[in-house]
Coordinates of C-alpha atoms in Angstrom, one line a residue:
M1 CA -8.3 57.3 64.2
S2 CA -10.2 55.1 66.5
V3 CA -9.5 51.4 67.0
K4 CA -12.9 50.6 65.6
S5 CA -12.2 52.6 62.5
E6 CA -8.8 50.9 62.0
Q7 CA -10.4 47.5 62.4
S8 CA -13.1 48.4 59.8
K9 CA -10.4 49.6 57.4
T10 CA -8.4 46.4 57.8
T11 CA -11.5 44.2 57.3
S12 CA -12.4 46.2 54.1
S13 CA -8.8 45.8 52.8
K14 CA -8.9 42.0 53.4
T15 CA -12.3 41.7 51.7
T16 CA -11.1 43.6 48.6
S17 CA -7.9 41.6 48.5
S18 CA -9.9 38.4 48.8
K19 CA -12.2 39.5 45.9
I20 CA -9.2 40.3 43.7
T21 CA -7.6 37.0 44.5
S22 CA -10.8 35.1 43.8
R23 CA -11.2 37.0 40.5
R24 CA -7.6 36.1 39.5
K25 CA -8.2 32.5 40.4
F26 CA -11.4 32.5 38.3
M27 CA -9.7 34.1 35.3
L28 CA -6.7 31.7 35.5
A29 CA -9.1 28.7 35.8
A30 CA -11.1 30.0 32.8
G31 CA -7.9 30.6 30.8
A32 CA -6.7 27.1 31.6
A33 CA -10.0 25.7 30.5
G34 CA -9.9 27.7 27.3
A35 CA -6.3 26.6 26.6
A36 CA -7.3 23.0 27.1
T37 CA -10.3 23.5 24.7
V38 CA -8.0 24.9 22.0
A39 CA -5.3 22.3 22.6
M40 CA -7.4 19.2 22.1
P41 CA -8.3 19.9 18.5
Q42 CA -4.6 20.8 17.8
V43 CA -3.6 17.4 19.1
S44 CA -6.2 15.8 16.8
R45 CA -5.0 17.8 13.8
A46 CA -1.4 16.7 14.4
Q47 CA -2.4 13.1 13.7
T48 CA -1.8 11.7 10.2
V49 CA -3.8 9.1 8.4
T50 CA -2.3 7.2 5.5
W51 CA -4.6 5.4 3.1
K52 CA -3.7 2.8 0.4
Y53 CA -5.2 4.2 -2.8
Q54 CA -5.0 2.1 -6.0
S55 CA -6.0 3.1 -9.5
T56 CA -7.3 0.8 -12.2
W57 CA -4.7 2.2 -14.6
P58 CA -1.2 1.1 -15.7
S59 CA 1.5 3.3 -14.2
K60 CA 2.4 4.8 -17.6
D61 CA -1.1 5.8 -18.5
I62 CA -2.2 9.5 -18.3
F63 CA -5.2 8.3 -16.3
H64 CA -2.8 7.1 -13.6
E65 CA -1.2 10.5 -13.6
D66 CA -4.8 11.8 -13.0
A67 CA -5.1 9.5 -10.0
V68 CA -1.8 10.8 -8.7
D69 CA -2.9 14.4 -9.2
Y70 CA -6.1 13.8 -7.2
A71 CA -4.0 12.4 -4.3
K72 CA -1.6 15.3 -4.5
K73 CA -4.5 17.8 -4.1
V74 CA -5.9 15.9 -1.1
N75 CA -2.5 15.6 0.5
E76 CA -1.7 19.3 0.1
M77 CA -5.2 20.6 1.0
S78 CA -5.2 18.4 4.2
G79 CA -1.8 19.7 5.3
G80 CA -0.6 16.1 5.4
R81 CA -3.2 15.0 7.9
L82 CA -4.7 12.7 5.3
K83 CA -2.2 11.1 2.9
L84 CA -3.3 9.0 -0.1
D85 CA -0.5 6.5 -0.9
V86 CA -0.9 6.0 -4.7
L87 CA -0.5 2.6 -6.3
A88 CA -1.0 1.5 -9.9
A89 CA -3.3 -1.2 -11.1
G90 CA -2.0 -4.7 -10.0
A91 CA 0.1 -3.3 -7.1
V92 CA -2.4 -4.9 -4.6
V93 CA -5.1 -6.4 -6.8
P94 CA -5.9 -6.5 -10.6
A95 CA -7.8 -3.5 -12.0
F96 CA -11.2 -5.1 -12.1
Q97 CA -10.9 -6.3 -8.5
M98 CA -10.2 -2.8 -7.1
Q99 CA -13.7 -2.0 -6.0
D100 CA -14.0 -5.3 -4.0
A101 CA -10.7 -4.6 -2.4
V102 CA -11.8 -1.1 -1.2
Q103 CA -15.2 -2.2 0.1
S104 CA -13.5 -5.1 2.0
G105 CA -10.8 -2.8 3.5
I106 CA -7.9 -4.4 1.7
L107 CA -7.5 -1.0 0.0
D108 CA -8.8 2.3 1.6
A109 CA -9.5 4.1 -1.7
G110 CA -9.5 3.6 -5.4
H111 CA -9.6 5.5 -8.7
G112 CA -11.4 4.2 -11.8
V113 CA -14.7 4.5 -13.8
C114 CA -18.2 3.3 -13.0
A115 CA -18.4 1.3 -16.3
Y116 CA -15.9 -1.2 -14.8
W117 CA -18.6 -2.3 -12.3
Y118 CA -21.5 -2.7 -14.6
G119 CA -21.3 -6.5 -14.2
K120 CA -22.8 -5.9 -10.7
H121 CA -25.7 -3.9 -12.0
K122 CA -26.2 -2.5 -15.5
A123 CA -27.2 0.9 -14.1
Y124 CA -23.7 1.3 -12.7
S125 CA -22.5 2.2 -16.2
L126 CA -25.0 5.1 -16.3
F127 CA -22.9 6.9 -13.8
G128 CA -19.8 6.5 -16.0
T129 CA -20.8 6.2 -19.6
P130 CA -24.5 7.2 -20.0
P131 CA -26.3 7.3 -23.3
S132 CA -25.6 9.9 -25.9
F133 CA -28.7 12.0 -25.3
G134 CA -27.2 15.2 -26.9
W135 CA -25.5 16.3 -23.7
D136 CA -21.8 16.4 -22.8
A137 CA -19.7 15.5 -19.8
H138 CA -20.1 18.9 -18.2
S139 CA -23.9 18.5 -18.3
F140 CA -23.5 14.9 -17.0
L141 CA -21.6 16.1 -13.9
G142 CA -24.2 18.9 -13.5
W143 CA -26.9 16.2 -13.4
F144 CA -24.8 14.2 -10.8
Y145 CA -24.3 17.1 -8.4
H146 CA -27.3 19.2 -9.0
G147 CA -29.9 17.1 -10.8
G148 CA -30.4 14.2 -8.4
G149 CA -27.7 11.9 -9.8
E150 CA -25.7 11.7 -6.6
A151 CA -28.7 10.5 -4.5
L152 CA -29.3 7.8 -7.2
Y153 CA -25.7 6.8 -7.1
K154 CA -25.9 6.3 -3.3
E155 CA -29.1 4.4 -3.6
L156 CA -27.5 2.0 -6.0
V157 CA -24.2 1.6 -4.2
N158 CA -25.4 1.6 -0.6
D159 CA -29.1 0.5 -0.7
T160 CA -29.4 -1.8 -3.7
L161 CA -25.9 -3.4 -3.8
K162 CA -25.2 -3.0 0.0
L163 CA -21.6 -2.0 -0.7
N164 CA -19.4 -0.5 2.0
L165 CA -18.4 2.3 -0.3
T166 CA -18.8 6.0 -0.8
G167 CA -17.5 8.0 -3.8
F168 CA -17.5 11.0 -6.1
L169 CA -17.5 11.5 -9.8
Y170 CA -15.2 14.0 -11.4
F171 CA -13.4 15.0 -14.6
P172 CA -15.7 15.7 -17.6
M173 CA -14.0 13.6 -20.3
P174 CA -14.3 14.7 -23.9
T175 CA -16.0 12.3 -26.4
Q176 CA -14.1 9.1 -26.9
P177 CA -12.8 7.9 -30.2
L178 CA -14.5 5.0 -31.9
G179 CA -11.2 3.2 -31.6
W180 CA -8.4 1.4 -33.4
F181 CA -9.1 -0.8 -36.4
K182 CA -7.2 -2.9 -39.1
K183 CA -9.1 -1.1 -41.8
E184 CA -11.2 2.1 -42.1
V185 CA -14.8 1.7 -40.8
K186 CA -17.2 3.0 -43.4
T187 CA -20.5 1.4 -42.6
A188 CA -22.2 -0.2 -39.6
D189 CA -21.8 -3.6 -41.3
D190 CA -18.1 -3.3 -40.8
F191 CA -18.7 -4.3 -37.1
K192 CA -20.2 -7.7 -38.0
N193 CA -18.3 -10.4 -36.1
V194 CA -15.4 -8.0 -35.3
K195 CA -13.7 -8.9 -32.1
Y196 CA -13.9 -5.6 -30.3
R197 CA -12.9 -4.4 -26.8
T198 CA -15.0 -1.9 -24.8
V199 CA -16.5 -1.7 -21.3
G200 CA -19.9 -0.9 -19.7
L201 CA -23.1 -0.4 -21.6
S202 CA -21.0 0.3 -24.7
A203 CA -20.6 -3.5 -24.8
D204 CA -24.3 -3.9 -25.2
V205 CA -24.4 -1.2 -27.9
F206 CA -21.7 -2.9 -30.1
K207 CA -23.3 -6.3 -29.6
E208 CA -26.5 -4.9 -31.1
M209 CA -24.3 -3.8 -34.0
G210 CA -23.0 -7.4 -34.5
A211 CA -19.6 -7.2 -32.8
A212 CA -18.1 -9.9 -30.7
V213 CA -17.3 -7.9 -27.6
T214 CA -14.6 -8.5 -25.1
I215 CA -14.1 -6.6 -21.9
L216 CA -10.5 -6.0 -20.8
A217 CA -8.7 -3.6 -18.5
G218 CA -6.6 -0.9 -20.2
G219 CA -3.2 -2.5 -19.8
E220 CA -4.4 -5.8 -21.4
I221 CA -5.7 -4.4 -24.7
V222 CA -2.7 -3.9 -26.9
P223 CA -1.1 -7.3 -26.0
A224 CA -4.5 -8.9 -27.0
M225 CA -4.5 -7.1 -30.3
D226 CA -0.9 -8.0 -30.9
R227 CA -1.7 -11.7 -30.4
G228 CA -4.8 -11.5 -32.7
L229 CA -7.3 -12.0 -29.9
L230 CA -8.9 -8.7 -30.8
D231 CA -9.5 -7.1 -34.2
A232 CA -10.3 -3.7 -32.8
A233 CA -10.6 -1.7 -29.6
E234 CA -11.3 1.6 -28.0
F235 CA -9.9 2.9 -24.8
N236 CA -10.3 6.6 -24.2
N237 CA -8.1 9.4 -25.6
P238 CA -4.9 10.0 -27.8
S239 CA -2.6 10.3 -24.7
S240 CA -3.6 7.0 -23.2
D241 CA -3.7 5.3 -26.6
I242 CA -0.2 6.3 -27.7
I243 CA 1.3 5.5 -24.3
L244 CA -0.4 2.1 -24.2
G245 CA 1.1 1.3 -27.7
F246 CA -2.0 1.3 -30.0
P247 CA -0.1 2.7 -33.0
D248 CA 2.2 -0.4 -32.9
V249 CA -0.7 -2.8 -33.6
S250 CA -3.2 -0.7 -35.6
K251 CA -3.0 2.0 -38.3
Y252 CA -6.6 3.2 -38.4
Y253 CA -7.8 5.5 -35.7
M254 CA -11.5 6.3 -36.0
V255 CA -12.5 9.4 -34.0
G256 CA -15.9 10.6 -32.8
S257 CA -18.5 8.2 -31.5
H258 CA -21.8 7.8 -29.6
H259 CA -20.7 4.7 -27.7
Q260 CA -19.1 6.7 -24.9
Q261 CA -19.8 10.3 -25.9
M262 CA -18.9 11.3 -22.3
E263 CA -17.4 9.7 -19.2
A264 CA -16.1 10.7 -15.8
F265 CA -13.8 9.2 -13.2
E266 CA -15.1 7.7 -10.0
V267 CA -13.0 8.0 -6.9
I268 CA -14.2 5.6 -4.1
F269 CA -13.5 5.1 -0.4
N270 CA -14.2 2.5 2.2
K271 CA -17.4 3.9 3.7
A272 CA -16.6 2.9 7.3
K273 CA -13.2 4.5 7.1
Y274 CA -14.6 7.6 5.3
E275 CA -17.3 8.1 8.0
A276 CA -14.7 8.0 10.7
L277 CA -12.8 11.0 9.3
P278 CA -13.3 14.5 10.7
A279 CA -15.8 16.6 8.7
E280 CA -13.1 18.8 7.3
L281 CA -11.2 15.9 5.8
K282 CA -14.4 14.5 4.2
S283 CA -14.9 18.0 2.7
I284 CA -11.4 17.9 1.3
L285 CA -12.0 14.6 -0.4
R286 CA -15.1 16.0 -2.0
Y287 CA -13.8 19.3 -3.1
A288 CA -10.5 18.0 -4.3
A289 CA -12.5 16.0 -6.8
M290 CA -14.2 19.2 -8.0
A291 CA -10.8 21.0 -8.3
A292 CA -9.3 18.1 -10.1
S293 CA -12.2 18.2 -12.6
S294 CA -11.1 21.5 -13.9
D295 CA -7.4 21.1 -13.6
Q296 CA -7.2 17.7 -15.2
L297 CA -9.5 18.8 -18.1
W298 CA -7.3 21.8 -18.8
Y299 CA -4.0 19.9 -19.1
S300 CA -5.7 17.1 -21.0
Y301 CA -6.7 19.6 -23.7
D302 CA -3.0 20.3 -24.1
R303 CA -1.8 16.7 -23.9
Y304 CA -4.5 15.2 -26.2
A305 CA -3.9 17.7 -29.0
K306 CA -0.1 17.1 -28.9
D307 CA -0.4 13.3 -28.7
L308 CA -2.9 13.2 -31.6
E309 CA -0.3 14.9 -33.8
A310 CA 2.3 12.4 -32.5
I311 CA 0.0 9.5 -33.5
K312 CA -0.3 10.9 -37.0
K313 CA 3.5 11.0 -37.3
R314 CA 3.5 7.3 -36.5
G315 CA 1.9 6.5 -39.9
V316 CA -1.6 6.2 -38.4
N317 CA -4.7 7.2 -40.5
V318 CA -6.9 9.4 -38.4
V319 CA -10.4 9.2 -39.8
K320 CA -13.7 10.8 -38.6
T321 CA -16.4 8.2 -37.9
P322 CA -19.0 8.4 -40.7
N323 CA -22.6 9.6 -40.0
A324 CA -24.0 6.2 -41.0
V325 CA -22.1 4.6 -38.2
L326 CA -23.1 7.3 -35.7
E327 CA -26.8 6.8 -36.7
A328 CA -26.5 3.0 -36.3
Q329 CA -25.1 3.6 -32.8
L330 CA -28.1 5.7 -31.8
S331 CA -30.4 2.9 -33.1
A332 CA -28.4 0.4 -31.0
W333 CA -28.8 2.6 -28.0
D334 CA -32.6 2.6 -28.5
K335 CA -32.6 -1.2 -28.3
V336 CA -30.3 -1.4 -25.3
L337 CA -32.3 1.2 -23.3
A338 CA -35.6 -0.5 -24.1
A339 CA -34.2 -3.9 -22.9
Q340 CA -32.4 -2.6 -19.8
S341 CA -35.3 -0.3 -18.7
Q342 CA -37.3 -3.3 -17.8
E343 CA -35.3 -3.2 -14.6
P344 CA -37.0 -0.5 -12.4
F345 CA -33.8 1.1 -11.0
F346 CA -32.2 1.4 -14.4
K347 CA -35.3 3.1 -15.7
K348 CA -35.4 5.4 -12.7
V349 CA -31.9 6.6 -13.5
I350 CA -32.6 7.0 -17.3
D351 CA -35.8 8.9 -16.6
S352 CA -33.8 11.3 -14.3
Q353 CA -31.1 11.8 -16.9
K354 CA -33.6 12.4 -19.7
E355 CA -35.5 15.0 -17.6
W356 CA -32.2 16.8 -16.9
V357 CA -31.0 16.8 -20.5
K358 CA -34.4 17.8 -21.9
R359 CA -34.7 20.8 -19.5
T360 CA -31.1 22.0 -19.5
S361 CA -30.1 21.4 -23.1
A362 CA -33.1 23.4 -24.3
Y363 CA -31.3 26.5 -23.1
L364 CA -27.8 25.4 -24.3
Q365 CA -29.1 24.5 -27.8
L366 CA -30.9 27.8 -28.1
N367 CA -28.0 29.9 -26.9
N368 CA -24.8 28.0 -27.7
L369 CA -23.4 27.7 -31.3
D370 CA -23.6 24.2 -32.7
S371 CA -20.6 22.1 -33.9
A372 CA -21.1 23.2 -37.5
A373 CA -20.9 26.9 -36.5
L374 CA -17.8 26.3 -34.4
Q375 CA -16.2 24.4 -37.3
N376 CA -16.9 27.3 -39.6
A377 CA -15.4 29.7 -37.1
Y378 CA -12.3 27.5 -36.9
K379 CA -12.0 27.3 -40.7
H380 CA -12.4 31.1 -40.9
F381 CA -9.3 31.7 -38.8
F382 CA -7.2 28.6 -39.3
G383 CA -8.4 26.7 -42.4
T384 CA -9.2 23.0 -42.4
A385 CA -8.2 21.0 -39.3

């Protein structure tokens, strides 16, 4: 082989080696960059945020258990990255001050019902205890998430009231009892001058029926009845009522009512802190509410039925509310809605709810069996309840 050929071969070998080395350097550099890209989110995901989260419920109430259950779902779904540290009513602020504490940043999150804030705007109660239009709580939450309700909620909270809050509704509550009384309620006139506890627009309804209404947080009701400051009261359900001690101060439990034919929880967050969260944690807060809607309703069916039987064993007379009282409640709702709908935003929400109910309930009433048919089926298999 000539010297020229040998030099050419050496040059070619060096060029090939240089290309391989350059390729290796490029691949190593790309791999390092890729590893860095993967590593950054992993560092972010390793960080944990703990939020102070207070309910508006006494620690022994089933509703506080529901607040704990929502936090448990968030904590587990987030893998511990977002932890809701649950506190009962009064741990940081009294129940009716919870919303102010969240929006100011004293608390990061809270669990309650919209009816508690209707003093800030009467329309607030429409997102917690709307009128009994012939719908149920499932339909109400359907309106909120798929019928324009959520946009109206944000308009009220953020645009009208300028609150530093964001939130979700969840848990389609069954119809609430009329409440606890010293004697059986037989006519609408039995409400005349009765000192009665309720919240939200229900207060306006019972005022129209002649009651002297007092608004109190859950943990304050039974002590007020025990001292004679109240003649009667409603709260929400048999489990809450027996735990709070209603059977100790009253022996007539009237069940069925139009005053709060449905309700839902509201879980709220400081808006600035919520907006600072990664997108996946925001999604977890939202979808945990939807998961809790189902789970909490399922175990409430079980608990409410058992606790109603326990109430009966305490010597309490459980009585269905007469139709005459139910009709009087609807007439009272007519007057309340006419008066409050003079305010444009209130009317805007009512119009939206009515449109939803009229459209969606047309199908449900055509297809679903009414309560009388369901009662007949129950009697067929089990006899009288």
